[in-house]
Structures are given as C-alpha cells and as structure tokens.
Amino acid sequence: MLIKVINPNTTASMTEKIGDCARNVAAVGTTIHAVNPSMGPASIESHYDEALAVPGLLDEIAKGERDGVDGYVIACFGDPGLDAARELAHGPVVGIAEAAMRTASFLGRGFTVVTTLGRTRGRAWELAHRYGMDPFCRNVRACEIPVLELDVQGSPAQEKVVEECRLAVEEDGADVLVLGCAGMADLCGIVADQTGVPVVDGVAAATKTVESLVAMGLATSTRSEYGAPLPKQYGGLLSDFTV
Ligand code: 5HY
C-alpha cells in the first residue's frame, strides 16, 4: 500500500518530521511518501496562507494519481483543500484535524485542541463543528507560537505547548489532548508524560485511518459532490490545472 502524506506548506524540515511520524505508525507493507509542494506558503497560519496552499496540494494529489497512490493524508491542521482533493483522488483522503478529533472522541468524554497562533482557533472550531465534534470539543487553546518556531532548537515552543496542554487538563477538564499542528507531531510522548492523559497527533491518526480505509477496500463516494471535477479551462497561473 502506498500512502502519500502531503505537508501543504513548503518547509522541507517539517515534511521530514511529518514523514518520520507517519512511518512510525505505518504497518508492515505500507510505504509512506512524504512530500511538500514547491509552490505556496512556508507555513500556514492564516486564511490567506491556507487558500494559497491549496494549488500546490492539488498538484501533489494529481501527481499521486499518476503514480498509483492508494490514499492521501493532508498534513495541516486546517485540512486545507480537503473537498477538492477528494474530487481528484480515486483513493481516500483524510485531513489530520478530522482524524485527530474523531480518534480523540474514542478515548474520553472531551478533548481540547492545542494549536499555534490564536488566529487559527476559529478554523479549528469551524472544523470541530463541521465534523460533528462539538459535543466532544471542550476548548481550542493557542500557545501563540509561530508554526516554524516549533522546529527551532532551544526555542521555548515545546515548553509553551506542554504548559498549555497541562492547563487544558486542569482548566477545561480535557480527558484527551489533540495537538493542533503537524509540526507538533513529535511532542506526543513528552506531553503525555507531563499531563497523564492520551495525546492524539493528527499525522499518526490520519495515516492509520487512510491505511484502514484502503485495507477495507473503501474510497470516497463519487455518487455526487465528490465526483471528478467537470472538464473546463483554467486561466493564467492556473492553466496547468485544466482537467
Ligand atoms: C499546520 N499550519 O499543521 C498548521 C497549523 C496551524 O503550516 N501546518 C501549518 O497553526 O494551523
């Protein structure tokens, strides 16, 4: 089975970390191909970033379809371009926010999402609502750290994440913690040690979800809205996206 894990920002060091986390949980016989587009934002921390990350993401899906990829992970907590990607891919496409929230709902009465910048909280709440996770989502907290600071050696980012997670258990009564950024994928262990509750990383959750869907022979329904995009011309910079 070949699973393509797409980091929709252009930061290769983050893609490497994401790939390692996906491989850590992948079953024997599952090959993980972790990539990021060459075009788009270095990190995704706003609606503008998210919108401009989607063409690069869809280009990687199109390449994956030519390479016979069985399923896809969108490794950004905003699940950018998820619906469009499902129209393009023959196999299942899972975003890390959806996978993490659904996985957390198996593990306790309520979870808190801990994300990077406060301005991304609205998007996380929107996704919790869209996925029917409102009854489980206790809170969405922000550490006020830029995404790329998670990679900076010696930065206080890790302590800030652990501290916000500790407060989530204490103040929100969260039974489970959801790490709200693909760049936090390697912090699961330390956060679980420091808080004593289950910690869900979306990269791992989405990888196992795609793997199980493919193993069950399941893929996105093409009956209606997720049917293939209708053939038409795309102009200007997007002329290569003509289907
Ligand atoms: C992510 N941004 O997972 C999101 C996190 C966020 O570049 N990868 C990013 O803050 O929304």
PDB file of C-alpha atoms and ligand atoms in Angstrom:
ATOM      1  CA  MET A   1       0.000   0.000   0.000  1.00  0.00           C
ATOM      2  CA  LEU A   2       1.342   3.444  -0.938  1.00  0.00           C
ATOM      3  CA  ILE A   3       0.196   6.411   1.167  1.00  0.00           C
ATOM      4  CA  LYS A   4       1.165   9.948   0.168  1.00  0.00           C
ATOM      5  CA  VAL A   5       1.454  12.329   3.120  1.00  0.00           C
ATOM      6  CA  ILE A   6       1.310  15.917   1.894  1.00  0.00           C
ATOM      7  CA  ASN A   7       2.570  18.819   4.010  1.00  0.00           C
ATOM      8  CA  PRO A   8       0.799  21.706   2.188  1.00  0.00           C
ATOM      9  CA  ASN A   9       3.443  24.281   3.267  1.00  0.00           C
ATOM     10  CA  THR A  10       6.851  24.436   1.581  1.00  0.00           C
ATOM     11  CA  THR A  11       9.094  23.776   4.613  1.00  0.00           C
ATOM     12  CA  ALA A  12      11.056  20.584   3.921  1.00  0.00           C
ATOM     13  CA  SER A  13      12.300  20.140   7.513  1.00  0.00           C
ATOM     14  CA  MET A  14       8.690  19.993   8.672  1.00  0.00           C
ATOM     15  CA  THR A  15       7.864  17.472   5.922  1.00  0.00           C
ATOM     16  CA  GLU A  16      10.720  15.272   7.142  1.00  0.00           C
ATOM     17  CA  LYS A  17       9.381  15.284  10.705  1.00  0.00           C
ATOM     18  CA  ILE A  18       5.863  14.557   9.425  1.00  0.00           C
ATOM     19  CA  GLY A  19       7.168  11.653   7.303  1.00  0.00           C
ATOM     20  CA  ASP A  20       9.008  10.145  10.278  1.00  0.00           C
ATOM     21  CA  CYS A  21       5.869  10.312  12.441  1.00  0.00           C
ATOM     22  CA  ALA A  22       3.774   8.653   9.735  1.00  0.00           C
ATOM     23  CA  ARG A  23       6.348   5.890   9.232  1.00  0.00           C
ATOM     24  CA  ASN A  24       6.464   5.277  12.993  1.00  0.00           C
ATOM     25  CA  VAL A  25       2.859   4.074  12.932  1.00  0.00           C
ATOM     26  CA  ALA A  26       2.580   2.624   9.415  1.00  0.00           C
ATOM     27  CA  ALA A  27       2.001  -1.146   9.162  1.00  0.00           C
ATOM     28  CA  VAL A  28       4.461  -3.530   7.519  1.00  0.00           C
ATOM     29  CA  GLY A  29       3.800  -3.345   3.791  1.00  0.00           C
ATOM     30  CA  THR A  30       2.714   0.298   3.882  1.00  0.00           C
ATOM     31  CA  THR A  31       5.035   2.728   2.098  1.00  0.00           C
ATOM     32  CA  ILE A  32       4.878   6.373   3.193  1.00  0.00           C
ATOM     33  CA  HIS A  33       5.781   9.039   0.604  1.00  0.00           C
ATOM     34  CA  ALA A  34       6.039  12.369   2.453  1.00  0.00           C
ATOM     35  CA  VAL A  35       6.172  15.477   0.277  1.00  0.00           C
ATOM     36  CA  ASN A  36       5.572  19.224   0.190  1.00  0.00           C
ATOM     37  CA  PRO A  37       4.842  21.356  -2.859  1.00  0.00           C
ATOM     38  CA  SER A  38       7.491  23.754  -4.168  1.00  0.00           C
ATOM     39  CA  MET A  39       4.864  26.490  -4.512  1.00  0.00           C
ATOM     40  CA  GLY A  40       2.905  28.050  -1.635  1.00  0.00           C
ATOM     41  CA  PRO A  41       3.452  29.454   1.890  1.00  0.00           C
ATOM     42  CA  ALA A  42       6.386  28.429   4.131  1.00  0.00           C
ATOM     43  CA  SER A  43       3.826  27.892   6.918  1.00  0.00           C
ATOM     44  CA  ILE A  44       0.026  28.105   7.162  1.00  0.00           C
ATOM     45  CA  GLU A  45      -1.174  30.485   9.878  1.00  0.00           C
ATOM     46  CA  SER A  46      -3.990  32.433   8.176  1.00  0.00           C
ATOM     47  CA  HIS A  47      -6.884  32.048   5.738  1.00  0.00           C
ATOM     48  CA  TYR A  48      -4.721  33.691   3.061  1.00  0.00           C
ATOM     49  CA  ASP A  49      -1.919  31.146   3.654  1.00  0.00           C
ATOM     50  CA  GLU A  50      -4.451  28.323   3.555  1.00  0.00           C
ATOM     51  CA  ALA A  51      -6.013  29.495   0.282  1.00  0.00           C
ATOM     52  CA  LEU A  52      -2.606  29.806  -1.391  1.00  0.00           C
ATOM     53  CA  ALA A  53      -1.513  26.365  -0.124  1.00  0.00           C
ATOM     54  CA  VAL A  54      -4.308  24.581  -1.979  1.00  0.00           C
ATOM     55  CA  PRO A  55      -2.978  24.699  -5.608  1.00  0.00           C
ATOM     56  CA  GLY A  56       0.313  23.092  -4.508  1.00  0.00           C
ATOM     57  CA  LEU A  57      -1.597  20.465  -2.529  1.00  0.00           C
ATOM     58  CA  LEU A  58      -3.830  19.617  -5.509  1.00  0.00           C
ATOM     59  CA  ASP A  59      -0.797  19.420  -7.794  1.00  0.00           C
ATOM     60  CA  GLU A  60       0.686  16.781  -5.438  1.00  0.00           C
ATOM     61  CA  ILE A  61      -2.607  14.844  -5.498  1.00  0.00           C
ATOM     62  CA  ALA A  62      -2.599  14.919  -9.321  1.00  0.00           C
ATOM     63  CA  LYS A  63       0.996  13.608  -9.344  1.00  0.00           C
ATOM     64  CA  GLY A  64      -0.036  10.905  -6.863  1.00  0.00           C
ATOM     65  CA  GLU A  65      -2.847   9.767  -9.149  1.00  0.00           C
ATOM     66  CA  ARG A  66      -0.286   9.301 -11.937  1.00  0.00           C
ATOM     67  CA  ASP A  67       1.975   7.355  -9.519  1.00  0.00           C
ATOM     68  CA  GLY A  68      -0.779   4.946  -8.378  1.00  0.00           C
ATOM     69  CA  VAL A  69      -1.017   6.225  -4.789  1.00  0.00           C
ATOM     70  CA  ASP A  70      -3.664   4.315  -2.741  1.00  0.00           C
ATOM     71  CA  GLY A  71      -4.548   7.076  -0.263  1.00  0.00           C
ATOM     72  CA  TYR A  72      -3.622  10.552   0.963  1.00  0.00           C
ATOM     73  CA  VAL A  73      -3.049  12.442   4.200  1.00  0.00           C
ATOM     74  CA  ILE A  74      -3.372  16.252   4.266  1.00  0.00           C
ATOM     75  CA  ALA A  75      -0.833  17.094   6.981  1.00  0.00           C
ATOM     76  CA  CYS A  76      -2.015  20.545   8.045  1.00  0.00           C
ATOM     77  CA  PHE A  77      -4.484  21.134  10.910  1.00  0.00           C
ATOM     78  CA  GLY A  78      -6.738  23.326   8.790  1.00  0.00           C
ATOM     79  CA  ASP A  79      -7.453  20.340   6.494  1.00  0.00           C
ATOM     80  CA  PRO A  80      -6.936  22.744   3.538  1.00  0.00           C
ATOM     81  CA  GLY A  81      -8.327  21.685   0.151  1.00  0.00           C
ATOM     82  CA  LEU A  82      -9.852  18.502   1.602  1.00  0.00           C
ATOM     83  CA  ASP A  83     -13.031  18.548  -0.513  1.00  0.00           C
ATOM     84  CA  ALA A  84     -11.214  19.414  -3.755  1.00  0.00           C
ATOM     85  CA  ALA A  85      -8.634  16.698  -3.072  1.00  0.00           C
ATOM     86  CA  ARG A  86     -11.441  14.144  -2.577  1.00  0.00           C
ATOM     87  CA  GLU A  87     -12.823  15.081  -6.019  1.00  0.00           C
ATOM     88  CA  LEU A  88      -9.411  14.474  -7.627  1.00  0.00           C
ATOM     89  CA  ALA A  89      -8.231  11.306  -5.827  1.00  0.00           C
ATOM     90  CA  HIS A  90      -9.527   7.776  -6.528  1.00  0.00           C
ATOM     91  CA  GLY A  91      -8.439   6.654  -3.019  1.00  0.00           C
ATOM     92  CA  PRO A  92      -9.405   8.061   0.407  1.00  0.00           C
ATOM     93  CA  VAL A  93      -8.158  11.500   1.509  1.00  0.00           C
ATOM     94  CA  VAL A  94      -8.011  12.287   5.235  1.00  0.00           C
ATOM     95  CA  GLY A  95      -7.070  15.566   6.933  1.00  0.00           C
ATOM     96  CA  ILE A  96      -5.155  15.497  10.231  1.00  0.00           C
ATOM     97  CA  ALA A  97      -7.723  17.668  12.061  1.00  0.00           C
ATOM     98  CA  GLU A  98     -10.627  15.350  11.234  1.00  0.00           C
ATOM     99  CA  ALA A  99      -8.629  12.215  12.015  1.00  0.00           C
ATOM    100  CA  ALA A 100      -7.313  13.604  15.309  1.00  0.00           C
ATOM    101  CA  MET A 101     -10.731  14.793  16.513  1.00  0.00           C
ATOM    102  CA  ARG A 102     -12.513  11.539  15.600  1.00  0.00           C
ATOM    103  CA  THR A 103      -9.727   9.495  17.207  1.00  0.00           C
ATOM    104  CA  ALA A 104      -9.868  11.609  20.384  1.00  0.00           C
ATOM    105  CA  SER A 105     -13.622  11.014  20.622  1.00  0.00           C
ATOM    106  CA  PHE A 106     -12.942   7.286  21.111  1.00  0.00           C
ATOM    107  CA  LEU A 107     -10.732   7.973  24.136  1.00  0.00           C
ATOM    108  CA  GLY A 108     -12.727  10.154  26.521  1.00  0.00           C
ATOM    109  CA  ARG A 109     -15.724  12.433  27.131  1.00  0.00           C
ATOM    110  CA  GLY A 110     -13.954  15.532  25.950  1.00  0.00           C
ATOM    111  CA  PHE A 111     -10.816  16.781  24.245  1.00  0.00           C
ATOM    112  CA  THR A 112      -9.025  20.099  23.932  1.00  0.00           C
ATOM    113  CA  VAL A 113      -7.169  21.162  20.808  1.00  0.00           C
ATOM    114  CA  VAL A 114      -3.868  22.958  21.472  1.00  0.00           C
ATOM    115  CA  THR A 115      -2.727  24.921  18.440  1.00  0.00           C
ATOM    116  CA  THR A 116      -0.123  27.514  17.470  1.00  0.00           C
ATOM    117  CA  LEU A 117      -1.446  31.063  16.878  1.00  0.00           C
ATOM    118  CA  GLY A 118      -4.720  32.375  18.332  1.00  0.00           C
ATOM    119  CA  ARG A 119      -5.876  33.467  14.901  1.00  0.00           C
ATOM    120  CA  THR A 120      -6.155  29.810  13.798  1.00  0.00           C
ATOM    121  CA  ARG A 121      -8.565  28.906  16.636  1.00  0.00           C
ATOM    122  CA  GLY A 122     -11.634  29.946  14.605  1.00  0.00           C
ATOM    123  CA  ARG A 123     -10.733  27.470  11.877  1.00  0.00           C
ATOM    124  CA  ALA A 124     -10.312  24.644  14.410  1.00  0.00           C
ATOM    125  CA  TRP A 125     -13.725  25.389  15.947  1.00  0.00           C
ATOM    126  CA  GLU A 126     -15.259  25.503  12.444  1.00  0.00           C
ATOM    127  CA  LEU A 127     -13.816  22.055  11.677  1.00  0.00           C
ATOM    128  CA  ALA A 128     -14.975  20.646  15.020  1.00  0.00           C
ATOM    129  CA  HIS A 129     -18.468  21.806  14.095  1.00  0.00           C
ATOM    130  CA  ARG A 130     -18.263  20.500  10.520  1.00  0.00           C
ATOM    131  CA  TYR A 131     -17.129  17.063  11.765  1.00  0.00           C
ATOM    132  CA  GLY A 132     -19.882  16.908  14.398  1.00  0.00           C
ATOM    133  CA  MET A 133     -17.298  17.050  17.167  1.00  0.00           C
ATOM    134  CA  ASP A 134     -18.876  19.952  19.097  1.00  0.00           C
ATOM    135  CA  PRO A 135     -20.148  17.611  21.897  1.00  0.00           C
ATOM    136  CA  PHE A 136     -16.571  16.408  22.478  1.00  0.00           C
ATOM    137  CA  CYS A 137     -14.522  19.584  21.912  1.00  0.00           C
ATOM    138  CA  ARG A 138     -14.005  21.234  25.288  1.00  0.00           C
ATOM    139  CA  ASN A 139     -11.798  24.050  24.032  1.00  0.00           C
ATOM    140  CA  VAL A 140      -9.328  25.241  21.408  1.00  0.00           C
ATOM    141  CA  ARG A 141      -6.273  26.792  23.025  1.00  0.00           C
ATOM    142  CA  ALA A 142      -3.377  28.671  21.389  1.00  0.00           C
ATOM    143  CA  CYS A 143       0.256  28.786  22.524  1.00  0.00           C
ATOM    144  CA  GLU A 144       0.914  31.964  20.466  1.00  0.00           C
ATOM    145  CA  ILE A 145       3.948  30.410  18.789  1.00  0.00           C
ATOM    146  CA  PRO A 146       4.581  30.674  15.022  1.00  0.00           C
ATOM    147  CA  VAL A 147       4.464  27.271  13.271  1.00  0.00           C
ATOM    148  CA  LEU A 148       8.100  27.361  12.175  1.00  0.00           C
ATOM    149  CA  GLU A 149       9.294  28.124  15.718  1.00  0.00           C
ATOM    150  CA  LEU A 150       8.379  24.541  16.596  1.00  0.00           C
ATOM    151  CA  ASP A 151      11.455  23.500  14.620  1.00  0.00           C
ATOM    152  CA  VAL A 152      13.875  25.967  16.218  1.00  0.00           C
ATOM    153  CA  GLN A 153      16.345  24.226  18.536  1.00  0.00           C
ATOM    154  CA  GLY A 154      16.302  25.703  22.033  1.00  0.00           C
ATOM    155  CA  SER A 155      13.161  27.793  21.447  1.00  0.00           C
ATOM    156  CA  PRO A 156      10.624  27.872  24.289  1.00  0.00           C
ATOM    157  CA  ALA A 157       7.973  26.496  21.896  1.00  0.00           C
ATOM    158  CA  GLN A 158       7.983  22.998  23.392  1.00  0.00           C
ATOM    159  CA  GLU A 159       7.574  24.266  26.976  1.00  0.00           C
ATOM    160  CA  LYS A 160       4.722  26.523  25.856  1.00  0.00           C
ATOM    161  CA  VAL A 161       2.922  23.584  24.221  1.00  0.00           C
ATOM    162  CA  VAL A 162       3.370  21.396  27.318  1.00  0.00           C
ATOM    163  CA  GLU A 163       2.193  24.202  29.613  1.00  0.00           C
ATOM    164  CA  GLU A 164      -0.942  24.903  27.517  1.00  0.00           C
ATOM    165  CA  CYS A 165      -1.707  21.164  27.447  1.00  0.00           C
ATOM    166  CA  ARG A 166      -1.335  20.969  31.230  1.00  0.00           C
ATOM    167  CA  LEU A 167      -3.775  23.895  31.618  1.00  0.00           C
ATOM    168  CA  ALA A 168      -6.201  22.203  29.201  1.00  0.00           C
ATOM    169  CA  VAL A 169      -6.471  19.210  31.528  1.00  0.00           C
ATOM    170  CA  GLU A 170      -6.638  21.363  34.668  1.00  0.00           C
ATOM    171  CA  GLU A 171      -8.999  24.105  33.488  1.00  0.00           C
ATOM    172  CA  ASP A 172     -11.013  22.542  30.621  1.00  0.00           C
ATOM    173  CA  GLY A 173     -11.311  19.116  32.217  1.00  0.00           C
ATOM    174  CA  ALA A 174      -9.998  17.601  28.992  1.00  0.00           C
ATOM    175  CA  ASP A 175      -9.688  13.799  29.111  1.00  0.00           C
ATOM    176  CA  VAL A 176      -7.747  13.819  25.855  1.00  0.00           C
ATOM    177  CA  LEU A 177      -5.440  16.296  24.104  1.00  0.00           C
ATOM    178  CA  VAL A 178      -5.310  16.965  20.358  1.00  0.00           C
ATOM    179  CA  LEU A 179      -2.116  18.569  19.018  1.00  0.00           C
ATOM    180  CA  GLY A 180      -3.310  21.273  16.619  1.00  0.00           C
ATOM    181  CA  CYS A 181      -0.356  21.431  14.232  1.00  0.00           C
ATOM    182  CA  ALA A 182       1.520  18.877  12.119  1.00  0.00           C
ATOM    183  CA  GLY A 183       4.702  20.454  13.453  1.00  0.00           C
ATOM    184  CA  MET A 184       3.807  19.189  16.948  1.00  0.00           C
ATOM    185  CA  ALA A 185       3.682  15.561  15.776  1.00  0.00           C
ATOM    186  CA  ASP A 186       6.877  14.674  17.672  1.00  0.00           C
ATOM    187  CA  LEU A 187       5.647  16.129  21.004  1.00  0.00           C
ATOM    188  CA  CYS A 188       3.088  13.392  21.782  1.00  0.00           C
ATOM    189  CA  GLY A 189       5.330  11.454  24.186  1.00  0.00           C
ATOM    190  CA  ILE A 190       6.540  14.368  26.305  1.00  0.00           C
ATOM    191  CA  VAL A 191       3.029  15.889  26.527  1.00  0.00           C
ATOM    192  CA  ALA A 192       1.526  12.528  27.585  1.00  0.00           C
ATOM    193  CA  ASP A 193       4.247  12.148  30.246  1.00  0.00           C
ATOM    194  CA  GLN A 194       3.647  15.670  31.558  1.00  0.00           C
ATOM    195  CA  THR A 195      -0.165  15.524  31.571  1.00  0.00           C
ATOM    196  CA  GLY A 196      -1.038  11.865  32.190  1.00  0.00           C
ATOM    197  CA  VAL A 197      -3.789  11.848  29.532  1.00  0.00           C
ATOM    198  CA  PRO A 198      -3.926  10.404  25.986  1.00  0.00           C
ATOM    199  CA  VAL A 199      -2.443  12.757  23.385  1.00  0.00           C
ATOM    200  CA  VAL A 200      -3.505  12.491  19.739  1.00  0.00           C
ATOM    201  CA  ASP A 201      -1.241  13.559  16.886  1.00  0.00           C
ATOM    202  CA  GLY A 202      -3.200  14.032  13.667  1.00  0.00           C
ATOM    203  CA  VAL A 203      -0.410  12.801  11.380  1.00  0.00           C
ATOM    204  CA  ALA A 204      -0.403   9.386  13.061  1.00  0.00           C
ATOM    205  CA  ALA A 205      -4.209   9.297  13.333  1.00  0.00           C
ATOM    206  CA  ALA A 206      -4.708  10.200   9.653  1.00  0.00           C
ATOM    207  CA  THR A 207      -2.066   7.728   8.460  1.00  0.00           C
ATOM    208  CA  LYS A 208      -3.765   4.850  10.313  1.00  0.00           C
ATOM    209  CA  THR A 209      -7.202   5.994   9.144  1.00  0.00           C
ATOM    210  CA  VAL A 210      -6.163   6.027   5.477  1.00  0.00           C
ATOM    211  CA  GLU A 211      -4.419   2.682   5.934  1.00  0.00           C
ATOM    212  CA  SER A 212      -7.545   1.076   7.404  1.00  0.00           C
ATOM    213  CA  LEU A 213      -9.850   2.548   4.728  1.00  0.00           C
ATOM    214  CA  VAL A 214      -7.612   1.230   1.941  1.00  0.00           C
ATOM    215  CA  ALA A 215      -7.337  -2.148   3.707  1.00  0.00           C
ATOM    216  CA  MET A 216     -11.156  -2.334   3.788  1.00  0.00           C
ATOM    217  CA  GLY A 217     -11.234  -1.510   0.073  1.00  0.00           C
ATOM    218  CA  LEU A 218     -13.051   1.767   0.765  1.00  0.00           C
ATOM    219  CA  ALA A 219     -12.686   5.133  -1.028  1.00  0.00           C
ATOM    220  CA  THR A 220     -14.549   8.451  -1.318  1.00  0.00           C
ATOM    221  CA  SER A 221     -18.041   8.114  -2.851  1.00  0.00           C
ATOM    222  CA  THR A 222     -18.166   9.616  -6.344  1.00  0.00           C
ATOM    223  CA  ARG A 223     -22.006   9.472  -6.484  1.00  0.00           C
ATOM    224  CA  SER A 224     -22.491  13.227  -6.114  1.00  0.00           C
ATOM    225  CA  GLU A 225     -20.392  16.130  -4.804  1.00  0.00           C
ATOM    226  CA  TYR A 226     -17.108  14.218  -4.747  1.00  0.00           C
ATOM    227  CA  GLY A 227     -17.362  13.120  -8.373  1.00  0.00           C
ATOM    228  CA  ALA A 228     -14.422  14.114 -10.607  1.00  0.00           C
ATOM    229  CA  PRO A 229     -14.134  17.882 -11.358  1.00  0.00           C
ATOM    230  CA  LEU A 230     -16.014  18.900 -14.514  1.00  0.00           C
ATOM    231  CA  PRO A 231     -13.690  19.394 -17.507  1.00  0.00           C
ATOM    232  CA  LYS A 232     -13.009  23.090 -18.146  1.00  0.00           C
ATOM    233  CA  GLN A 233     -10.277  25.641 -18.876  1.00  0.00           C
ATOM    234  CA  TYR A 234      -8.326  27.334 -16.060  1.00  0.00           C
ATOM    235  CA  GLY A 235      -6.682  30.609 -16.995  1.00  0.00           C
ATOM    236  CA  GLY A 236      -3.453  32.405 -16.172  1.00  0.00           C
ATOM    237  CA  LEU A 237      -1.186  30.956 -13.494  1.00  0.00           C
ATOM    238  CA  LEU A 238      -3.601  28.029 -13.076  1.00  0.00           C
ATOM    239  CA  SER A 239      -3.730  26.919 -16.713  1.00  0.00           C
ATOM    240  CA  ASP A 240      -1.846  23.732 -15.755  1.00  0.00           C
ATOM    241  CA  PHE A 241      -4.803  22.738 -13.526  1.00  0.00           C
ATOM    242  CA  THR A 242      -7.086  22.208 -16.537  1.00  0.00           C
ATOM    243  CA  VAL A 243      -8.776  18.799 -16.060  1.00  0.00           C
TER     244      VAL A 243
HETATM  245  C1  5HY B   1      -0.147  23.041  10.297  1.00  0.00           C
HETATM  246  N1  5HY B   1      -0.031  25.258   9.799  1.00  0.00           N
HETATM  247  O1  5HY B   1      -0.467  21.955  10.751  1.00  0.00           O
HETATM  248  C2  5HY B   1      -0.903  24.312  10.516  1.00  0.00           C
HETATM  249  C3  5HY B   1      -1.012  24.600  11.975  1.00  0.00           C
HETATM  250  C4  5HY B   1      -1.757  25.826  12.279  1.00  0.00           C
HETATM  251  O2  5HY B   1       1.761  25.120   8.426  1.00  0.00           O
HETATM  252  N2  5HY B   1       0.867  23.265   9.447  1.00  0.00           N
HETATM  253  C5  5HY B   1       0.931  24.602   9.172  1.00  0.00           C
HETATM  254  O3  5HY B   1      -1.259  26.616  13.021  1.00  0.00           O
HETATM  255  O4  5HY B   1      -2.872  25.999  11.767  1.00  0.00           O
END
